[in-house]
């Protein structure tokens, strides 16, 4: 994974040190959580255009964060997310893939921890995968343990949209990822997290009345668009955006930047009823 371009800090987390980076200043403070094999650098593009302080963390085994001997579960990831959020007093959170799953687990325990939420390419919330995707993560884990940079690069490229795999920027990204993944404890996450689920029952998310944005993508078998649709359907105050195939940060980078920055720039609407629930919800899908 790519190294952060600025010095990072370490926070004493629940089971070990957690690497994090804060850029910018002022309010609000937004926390960004990466996906499996991701990093601080791979989540920074989502913060482009977002005002206030922006904090990025590395989950266990990623970057400079410690790799504890405890189980690699979504509750463990959620505890790390919560530790950093509390440390920097984050009021908003964006989670990508595994990071979105950790955010769901955190919200199941504290539904109103944040005042704005963004879920990018969420993973299945309460149903274990029965397709071949976990097997591909196991193959990647073997390559990571074998320090096989060429093999890792090839597998990462194979996961990208076919029409962009040969572009220099994509090939350079895959090679950089391979260099920083090879020989790291991320292999342990690759062998466990894809077989885990953030929740046992997605209906607990109905208590999360916080305004939320869910971003999915067609043509992505690792992050099926129907998972994003299902998540948005459970969140009472969610907006849904389904992008066409092409890569969230490749073909749709400008659109994602617009979606995230606009959503996080909006003031929190004072629309709570006396019962504590929001009076209206939005359901917008754009393909």
PDB file of C-alpha atoms in Angstrom, residues 164-261:
ATOM      1  CA  UNK A 164      -8.396   0.568 -17.864  1.00  0.00           C
ATOM      2  CA  UNK A 165      -6.021  -2.223 -16.781  1.00  0.00           C
ATOM      3  CA  UNK A 166      -3.318  -1.221 -19.249  1.00  0.00           C
ATOM      4  CA  UNK A 167      -3.365   2.476 -18.400  1.00  0.00           C
ATOM      5  CA  UNK A 168      -0.036   3.583 -16.897  1.00  0.00           C
ATOM      6  CA  UNK A 169      -1.618   5.137 -13.789  1.00  0.00           C
ATOM      7  CA  UNK A 170      -3.478   1.915 -13.013  1.00  0.00           C
ATOM      8  CA  UNK A 171      -0.438  -0.297 -13.552  1.00  0.00           C
ATOM      9  CA  UNK A 172       1.665   2.024 -11.401  1.00  0.00           C
ATOM     10  CA  UNK A 173      -0.958   1.905  -8.648  1.00  0.00           C
ATOM     11  CA  UNK A 174      -1.020  -1.911  -8.722  1.00  0.00           C
ATOM     12  CA  UNK A 175       2.783  -2.113  -8.554  1.00  0.00           C
ATOM     13  CA  UNK A 176       2.905   0.320  -5.617  1.00  0.00           C
ATOM     14  CA  UNK A 177       0.215  -1.618  -3.780  1.00  0.00           C
ATOM     15  CA  UNK A 178       2.117  -4.850  -4.359  1.00  0.00           C
ATOM     16  CA  UNK A 179       5.324  -3.366  -2.967  1.00  0.00           C
ATOM     17  CA  UNK A 180       3.687  -2.323   0.285  1.00  0.00           C
ATOM     18  CA  UNK A 181       1.496  -5.423   0.701  1.00  0.00           C
ATOM     19  CA  UNK A 182       4.216  -8.032   0.153  1.00  0.00           C
ATOM     20  CA  UNK A 183       5.202  -9.748   3.392  1.00  0.00           C
ATOM     21  CA  UNK A 184       2.824  -7.758   5.631  1.00  0.00           C
ATOM     22  CA  UNK A 185       0.276  -8.970   8.225  1.00  0.00           C
ATOM     23  CA  UNK A 186      -2.475  -7.943   5.805  1.00  0.00           C
ATOM     24  CA  UNK A 187      -2.436 -11.595   4.745  1.00  0.00           C
ATOM     25  CA  UNK A 188      -4.114 -12.438   8.054  1.00  0.00           C
ATOM     26  CA  UNK A 189      -6.915  -9.997   7.291  1.00  0.00           C
ATOM     27  CA  UNK A 190      -7.289 -11.467   3.799  1.00  0.00           C
ATOM     28  CA  UNK A 191      -7.824 -14.914   5.319  1.00  0.00           C
ATOM     29  CA  UNK A 192     -10.432 -13.845   7.859  1.00  0.00           C
ATOM     30  CA  UNK A 193     -12.308 -10.609   7.101  1.00  0.00           C
ATOM     31  CA  UNK A 194     -13.905 -11.767   3.786  1.00  0.00           C
ATOM     32  CA  UNK A 195     -15.559 -14.592   5.735  1.00  0.00           C
ATOM     33  CA  UNK A 196     -16.940 -12.273   8.428  1.00  0.00           C
ATOM     34  CA  UNK A 197     -20.086 -10.102   8.434  1.00  0.00           C
ATOM     35  CA  UNK A 198     -20.512  -6.769  10.233  1.00  0.00           C
ATOM     36  CA  UNK A 199     -23.954  -7.594  11.690  1.00  0.00           C
ATOM     37  CA  UNK A 200     -26.143 -10.560  12.494  1.00  0.00           C
ATOM     38  CA  UNK A 201     -29.309  -8.644  11.577  1.00  0.00           C
ATOM     39  CA  UNK A 202     -29.304  -5.599   9.323  1.00  0.00           C
ATOM     40  CA  UNK A 203     -32.594  -4.363  10.810  1.00  0.00           C
ATOM     41  CA  UNK A 204     -30.667  -2.816  13.704  1.00  0.00           C
ATOM     42  CA  UNK A 205     -29.629  -0.127  11.236  1.00  0.00           C
ATOM     43  CA  UNK A 206     -33.194   1.200  11.208  1.00  0.00           C
ATOM     44  CA  UNK A 207     -32.294   3.010  14.411  1.00  0.00           C
ATOM     45  CA  UNK A 208     -29.629   4.995  12.525  1.00  0.00           C
ATOM     46  CA  UNK A 209     -31.599   8.110  11.567  1.00  0.00           C
ATOM     47  CA  UNK A 210     -28.467  10.073  10.717  1.00  0.00           C
ATOM     48  CA  UNK A 211     -28.333  11.442   7.142  1.00  0.00           C
ATOM     49  CA  UNK A 212     -26.368   8.955   5.049  1.00  0.00           C
ATOM     50  CA  UNK A 213     -25.021   8.633   1.522  1.00  0.00           C
ATOM     51  CA  UNK A 214     -24.509   5.162   0.026  1.00  0.00           C
ATOM     52  CA  UNK A 215     -22.407   4.837  -3.134  1.00  0.00           C
ATOM     53  CA  UNK A 216     -22.451   1.615  -5.131  1.00  0.00           C
ATOM     54  CA  UNK A 217     -21.309   0.548  -8.573  1.00  0.00           C
ATOM     55  CA  UNK A 218     -22.602  -1.772 -11.251  1.00  0.00           C
ATOM     56  CA  UNK A 219     -20.327  -4.457 -12.634  1.00  0.00           C
ATOM     57  CA  UNK A 220     -18.326  -4.942  -9.425  1.00  0.00           C
ATOM     58  CA  UNK A 221     -18.636  -8.513  -8.176  1.00  0.00           C
ATOM     59  CA  UNK A 222     -16.564  -7.795  -5.067  1.00  0.00           C
ATOM     60  CA  UNK A 223     -19.017  -5.041  -4.091  1.00  0.00           C
ATOM     61  CA  UNK A 224     -22.360  -5.935  -5.725  1.00  0.00           C
ATOM     62  CA  UNK A 225     -24.621  -2.959  -6.376  1.00  0.00           C
ATOM     63  CA  UNK A 226     -27.514  -4.783  -4.703  1.00  0.00           C
ATOM     64  CA  UNK A 227     -25.598  -4.672  -1.415  1.00  0.00           C
ATOM     65  CA  UNK A 228     -25.549  -0.871  -1.615  1.00  0.00           C
ATOM     66  CA  UNK A 229     -29.259  -0.869  -2.446  1.00  0.00           C
ATOM     67  CA  UNK A 230     -30.056  -3.106   0.523  1.00  0.00           C
ATOM     68  CA  UNK A 231     -28.010  -0.972   2.902  1.00  0.00           C
ATOM     69  CA  UNK A 232     -29.691   2.233   1.753  1.00  0.00           C
ATOM     70  CA  UNK A 233     -33.090   0.578   2.168  1.00  0.00           C
ATOM     71  CA  UNK A 234     -32.363  -0.155   5.833  1.00  0.00           C
ATOM     72  CA  UNK A 235     -31.114   3.329   6.695  1.00  0.00           C
ATOM     73  CA  UNK A 236     -34.128   5.599   7.303  1.00  0.00           C
ATOM     74  CA  UNK A 237     -32.496   8.783   5.994  1.00  0.00           C
ATOM     75  CA  UNK A 238     -30.261   7.569   3.176  1.00  0.00           C
ATOM     76  CA  UNK A 239     -29.489   8.758  -0.335  1.00  0.00           C
ATOM     77  CA  UNK A 240     -28.382   6.109  -2.818  1.00  0.00           C
ATOM     78  CA  UNK A 241     -26.089   6.618  -5.796  1.00  0.00           C
ATOM     79  CA  UNK A 242     -25.363   3.677  -8.102  1.00  0.00           C
ATOM     80  CA  UNK A 243     -22.627   4.442 -10.598  1.00  0.00           C
ATOM     81  CA  UNK A 244     -22.089   2.608 -13.891  1.00  0.00           C
ATOM     82  CA  UNK A 245     -19.069   0.317 -14.317  1.00  0.00           C
ATOM     83  CA  UNK A 246     -15.698   1.987 -14.629  1.00  0.00           C
ATOM     84  CA  UNK A 247     -14.096   2.214 -11.211  1.00  0.00           C
ATOM     85  CA  UNK A 248     -15.157   4.524  -8.388  1.00  0.00           C
ATOM     86  CA  UNK A 249     -11.745   6.192  -8.285  1.00  0.00           C
ATOM     87  CA  UNK A 250     -10.874   5.632 -11.942  1.00  0.00           C
ATOM     88  CA  UNK A 251     -13.679   6.443 -14.358  1.00  0.00           C
ATOM     89  CA  UNK A 252     -15.924   8.138 -11.770  1.00  0.00           C
ATOM     90  CA  UNK A 253     -13.419  10.002  -9.632  1.00  0.00           C
ATOM     91  CA  UNK A 254     -14.848  13.460 -10.386  1.00  0.00           C
ATOM     92  CA  UNK A 255     -18.418  12.315  -9.751  1.00  0.00           C
ATOM     93  CA  UNK A 256     -17.503  10.684  -6.439  1.00  0.00           C
ATOM     94  CA  UNK A 257     -15.654  13.819  -5.348  1.00  0.00           C
ATOM     95  CA  UNK A 258     -18.748  15.877  -6.153  1.00  0.00           C
ATOM     96  CA  UNK A 259     -21.084  13.497  -4.331  1.00  0.00           C
ATOM     97  CA  UNK A 260     -18.996  13.259  -1.159  1.00  0.00           C
ATOM     98  CA  UNK A 261     -18.009  16.925  -0.903  1.00  0.00           C
TER      99      UNK A 261
END
